[in-house]
XYZ file of C-alpha atoms in Angstrom:
299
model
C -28.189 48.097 18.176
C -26.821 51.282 17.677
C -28.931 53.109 20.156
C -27.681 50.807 22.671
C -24.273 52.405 21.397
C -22.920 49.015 18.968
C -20.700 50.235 16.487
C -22.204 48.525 13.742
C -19.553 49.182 10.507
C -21.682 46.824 7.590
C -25.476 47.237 7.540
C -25.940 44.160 5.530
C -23.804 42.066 7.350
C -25.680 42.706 10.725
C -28.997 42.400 9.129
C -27.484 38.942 7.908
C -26.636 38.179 10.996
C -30.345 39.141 12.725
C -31.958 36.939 9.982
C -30.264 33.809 11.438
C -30.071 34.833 15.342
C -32.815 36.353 16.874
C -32.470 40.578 18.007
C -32.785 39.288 21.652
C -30.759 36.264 21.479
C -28.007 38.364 20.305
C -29.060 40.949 22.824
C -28.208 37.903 25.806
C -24.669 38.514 24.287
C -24.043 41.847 24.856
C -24.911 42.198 28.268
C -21.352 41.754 29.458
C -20.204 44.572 27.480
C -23.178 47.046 28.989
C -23.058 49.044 31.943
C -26.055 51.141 32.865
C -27.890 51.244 30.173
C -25.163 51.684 27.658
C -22.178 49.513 25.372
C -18.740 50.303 26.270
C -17.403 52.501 23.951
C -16.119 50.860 20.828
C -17.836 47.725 21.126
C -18.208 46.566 17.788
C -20.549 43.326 15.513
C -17.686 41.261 15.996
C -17.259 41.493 19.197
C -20.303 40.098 19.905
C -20.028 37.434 17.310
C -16.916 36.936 18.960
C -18.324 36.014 21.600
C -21.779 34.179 20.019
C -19.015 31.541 18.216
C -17.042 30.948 21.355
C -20.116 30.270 22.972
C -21.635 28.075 20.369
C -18.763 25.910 20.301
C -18.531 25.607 24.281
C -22.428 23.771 24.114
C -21.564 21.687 21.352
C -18.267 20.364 23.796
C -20.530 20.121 27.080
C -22.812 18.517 24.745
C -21.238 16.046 23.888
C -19.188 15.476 27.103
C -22.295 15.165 28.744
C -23.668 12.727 26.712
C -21.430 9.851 27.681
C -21.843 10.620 31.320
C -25.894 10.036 30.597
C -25.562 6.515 28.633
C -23.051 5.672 31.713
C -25.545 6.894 34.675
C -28.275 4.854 32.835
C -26.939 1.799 32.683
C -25.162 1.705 36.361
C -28.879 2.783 37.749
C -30.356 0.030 35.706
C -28.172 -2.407 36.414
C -28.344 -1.829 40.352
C -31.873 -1.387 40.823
C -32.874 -3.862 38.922
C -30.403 -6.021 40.067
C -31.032 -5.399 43.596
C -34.911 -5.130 43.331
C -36.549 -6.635 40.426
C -37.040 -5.119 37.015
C -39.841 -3.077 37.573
C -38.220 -1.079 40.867
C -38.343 2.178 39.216
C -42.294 1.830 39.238
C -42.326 0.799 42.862
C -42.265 3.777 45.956
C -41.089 2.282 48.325
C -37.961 2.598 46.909
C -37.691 5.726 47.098
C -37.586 8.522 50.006
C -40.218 11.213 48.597
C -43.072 9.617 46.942
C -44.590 12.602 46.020
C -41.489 13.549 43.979
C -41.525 9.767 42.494
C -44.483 10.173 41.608
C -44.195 13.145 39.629
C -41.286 11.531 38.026
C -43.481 8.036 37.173
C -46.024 10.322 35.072
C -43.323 12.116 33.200
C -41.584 8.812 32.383
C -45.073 7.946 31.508
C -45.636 10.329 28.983
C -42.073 9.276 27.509
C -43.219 5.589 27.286
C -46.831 6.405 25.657
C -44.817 8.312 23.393
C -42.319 5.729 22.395
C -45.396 3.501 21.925
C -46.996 5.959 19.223
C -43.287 6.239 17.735
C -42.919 2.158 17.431
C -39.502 2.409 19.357
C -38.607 -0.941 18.852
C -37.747 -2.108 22.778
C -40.850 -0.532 23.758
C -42.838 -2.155 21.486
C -42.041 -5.687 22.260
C -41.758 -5.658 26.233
C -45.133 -3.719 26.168
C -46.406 -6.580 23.650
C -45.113 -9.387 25.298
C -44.773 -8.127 29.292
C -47.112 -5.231 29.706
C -44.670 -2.866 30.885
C -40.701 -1.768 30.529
C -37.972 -3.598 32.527
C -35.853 -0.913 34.141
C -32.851 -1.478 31.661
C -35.406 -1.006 28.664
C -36.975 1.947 30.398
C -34.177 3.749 30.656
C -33.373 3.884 27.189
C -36.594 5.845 26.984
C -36.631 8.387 30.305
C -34.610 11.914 30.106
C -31.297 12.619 31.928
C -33.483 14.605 34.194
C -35.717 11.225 34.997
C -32.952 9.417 35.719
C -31.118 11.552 37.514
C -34.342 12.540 40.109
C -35.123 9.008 40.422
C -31.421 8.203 41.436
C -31.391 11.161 43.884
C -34.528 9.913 45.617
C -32.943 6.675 46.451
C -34.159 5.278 49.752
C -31.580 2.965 52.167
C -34.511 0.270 51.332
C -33.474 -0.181 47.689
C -30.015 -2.300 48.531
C -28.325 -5.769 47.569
C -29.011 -8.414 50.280
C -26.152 -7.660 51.561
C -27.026 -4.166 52.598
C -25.056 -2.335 49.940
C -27.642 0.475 48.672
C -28.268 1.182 45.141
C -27.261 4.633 45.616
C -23.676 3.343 46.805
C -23.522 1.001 44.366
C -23.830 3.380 41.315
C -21.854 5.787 42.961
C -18.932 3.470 43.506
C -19.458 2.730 39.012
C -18.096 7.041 39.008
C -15.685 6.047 41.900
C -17.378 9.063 44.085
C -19.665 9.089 46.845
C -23.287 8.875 46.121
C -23.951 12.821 48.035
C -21.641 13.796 44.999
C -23.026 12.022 42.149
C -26.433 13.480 42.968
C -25.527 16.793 42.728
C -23.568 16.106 39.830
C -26.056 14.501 37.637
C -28.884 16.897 38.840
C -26.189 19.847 37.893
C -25.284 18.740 34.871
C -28.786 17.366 33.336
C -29.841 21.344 34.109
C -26.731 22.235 31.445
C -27.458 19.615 29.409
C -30.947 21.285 29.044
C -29.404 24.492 28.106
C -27.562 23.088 25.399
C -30.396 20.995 24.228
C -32.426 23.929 23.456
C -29.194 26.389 22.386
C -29.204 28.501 24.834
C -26.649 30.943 26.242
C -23.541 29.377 28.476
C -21.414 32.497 28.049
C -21.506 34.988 30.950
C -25.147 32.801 32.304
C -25.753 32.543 36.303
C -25.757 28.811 36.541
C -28.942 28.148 39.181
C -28.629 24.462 39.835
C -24.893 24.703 41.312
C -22.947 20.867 41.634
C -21.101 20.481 44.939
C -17.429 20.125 44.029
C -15.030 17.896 46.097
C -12.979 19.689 49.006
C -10.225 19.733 46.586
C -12.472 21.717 44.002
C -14.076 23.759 46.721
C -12.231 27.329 45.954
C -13.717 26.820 42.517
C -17.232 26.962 43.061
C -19.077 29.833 41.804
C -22.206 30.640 39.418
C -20.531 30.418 36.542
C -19.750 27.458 33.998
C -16.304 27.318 34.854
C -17.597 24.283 37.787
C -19.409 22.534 35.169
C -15.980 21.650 33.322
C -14.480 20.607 36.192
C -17.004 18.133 37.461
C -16.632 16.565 33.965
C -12.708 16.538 34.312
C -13.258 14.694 37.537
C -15.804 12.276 36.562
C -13.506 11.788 32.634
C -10.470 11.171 34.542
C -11.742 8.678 36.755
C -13.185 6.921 34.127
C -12.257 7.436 30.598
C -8.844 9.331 31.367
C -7.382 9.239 27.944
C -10.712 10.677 26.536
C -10.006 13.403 28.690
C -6.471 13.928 27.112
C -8.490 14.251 23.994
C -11.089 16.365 24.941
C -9.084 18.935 26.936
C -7.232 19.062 23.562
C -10.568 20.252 21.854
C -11.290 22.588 24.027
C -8.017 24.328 24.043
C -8.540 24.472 20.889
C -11.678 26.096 20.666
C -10.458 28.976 23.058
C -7.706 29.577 20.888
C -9.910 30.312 17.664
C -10.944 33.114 19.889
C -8.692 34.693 21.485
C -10.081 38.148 21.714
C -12.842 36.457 24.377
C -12.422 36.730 27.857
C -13.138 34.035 29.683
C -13.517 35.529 32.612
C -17.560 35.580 32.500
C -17.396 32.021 32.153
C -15.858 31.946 35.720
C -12.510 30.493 34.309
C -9.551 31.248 36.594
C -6.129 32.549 34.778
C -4.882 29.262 35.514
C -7.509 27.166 33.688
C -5.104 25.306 31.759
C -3.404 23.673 34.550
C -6.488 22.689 36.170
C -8.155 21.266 33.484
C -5.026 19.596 32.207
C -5.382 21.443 28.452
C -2.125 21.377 26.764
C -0.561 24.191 25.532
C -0.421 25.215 21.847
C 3.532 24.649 22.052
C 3.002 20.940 23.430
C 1.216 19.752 20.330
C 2.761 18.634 16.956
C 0.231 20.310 14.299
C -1.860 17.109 12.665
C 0.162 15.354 10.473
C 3.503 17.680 10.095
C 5.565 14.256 10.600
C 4.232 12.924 7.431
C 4.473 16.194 6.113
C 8.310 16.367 6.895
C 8.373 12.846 5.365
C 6.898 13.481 2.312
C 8.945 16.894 1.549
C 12.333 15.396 2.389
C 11.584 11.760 0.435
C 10.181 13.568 -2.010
């Protein structure tokens, strides 16, 4: 660390810190504070925890905003599609526009049901006992964001109600966007989803599977994360707005804790606030202070 010019103050603290993060997971940390070859000058341990903390706390948040986006995109694309086309459409290509890439999909979702089986995952168990095979609405309970979301993308015109409303319109009009949104939305955010699933770096990370943001969004769009947090704002606020209120909250909050973090390498404009709707510091009574007050003037 020190050759790469770290000012590292407490031996024993850093080696602490190596024995629970890895030298070149740290080293993924850093990289914003190097220029050719070298640290900045008086770039210390803590900045880079700094920096490590922020950045732990951002996946948990994505994490778990994520999450109820997933459950939601499951059941509107098993409702539809089974709806519209029997319970076994997923298994059935014609269905779907690129049968090579269903196809790939069927034997990962494949490997995901044998391995349910060997697990005794309740569902699977008794509609394998009983039917032979998954319905679409159990089967989705069992296939990864990334399933569902490649098997939604690859939506043919064929898979529609009677009345010629497609699948892929029908979903799309559960998020209240278009479906040529939703796809790249899903397919962006099961890639970050990934990330966080296996803990790895958010901070100052070239984001490779970009989402398409609406024309309002449009001066936004970058390689950064700062896309990835607006996509959920839009898809929160159209659905679960006072969630949002909530959430926006939390991650206000978890800025604040560091404030010695740019943000900038996250691709957040100055202006982040406003556009994700976070409240200021000033606009929120601390937790509890009324029955605080209460208390001390009751006695």
């Amino acid at each position: 660390m020190r050759s790469h010019g770290l000012v590292v103050d407490d031996e024993d603290e850093a080696i602490h810190f190596l024995s629970e993060a890895n030298y070149y997971r740290i080293r993924g940390y850093w990289l914003t504070f190097e220029h050719n070859g070298k640290l900045d000058a008086g770039t210390t341990l803590d900045d880079i925890r700094e920096v490590y903390r922020l950045d732990e706390e951002l996946r948990l948040w994505l994490w778990a905003a994520i999450g109820q986006v997933e459950i939601k995109a499951r059941t509107a694309f098993a409702y539809h599609l089974s709806m519209a086309c029997g319970p076994l459409a997923h298994e059935d290509q014609k269905y779907f526009d690129d049968q090579k890439a269903h196809a790939k999909t069927i034997r990962s979702y494949e490997r995901e049901k044998s391995r349910a089986q060997r697990d005794g995952v309740p569902c699977v168990v008794h509609n394998m006992s009983k039917y032979g095979d998954l319905p679409l609405w159990a089967a989705v309970e069992i296939m990864t964001m990334g399933n569902v979301s490649r098997l939604y993308g690859n939506l043919s015109d064929a898979a529609s109600y009677a009345g010629g409303r497609t699948v892929s319109k029908a979903v799309a009009d559960e998020f209240k966007i278009k479906p040529y949104h939703l796809k790249s939305w899903l397919q962006h955010l099961t890639y970050v989803r990934n990330l966080c699933g296996h803990h790895n770096r958010i901070y100052n990370r070239t984001v490779t599977t970009r989402a398409t943001l609406l024309k309002a969004d449009s001066k936004y769009q970058g390689s950064k994360a700062f896309p990835t947090f607006l996509v959920l704002m839009r898809i929160y606020e159209k659905l679960w707005p006072k969630q949002w209120e909530r959430m926006a909250q939390r991650l206000g909050d978890i800025v604040s804790r560091h404030p010695s973090v740019s943000l900038r390498p996250l691709g957040f404009p100055e202006d982040w606030k406003t556009i994700l709707s976070v409240p200021s510091t000033q606009e929120r009574p601390r937790p509890g202070l009324l029955a605080r007050m209460k208390r001390f003037l009751c006695g």
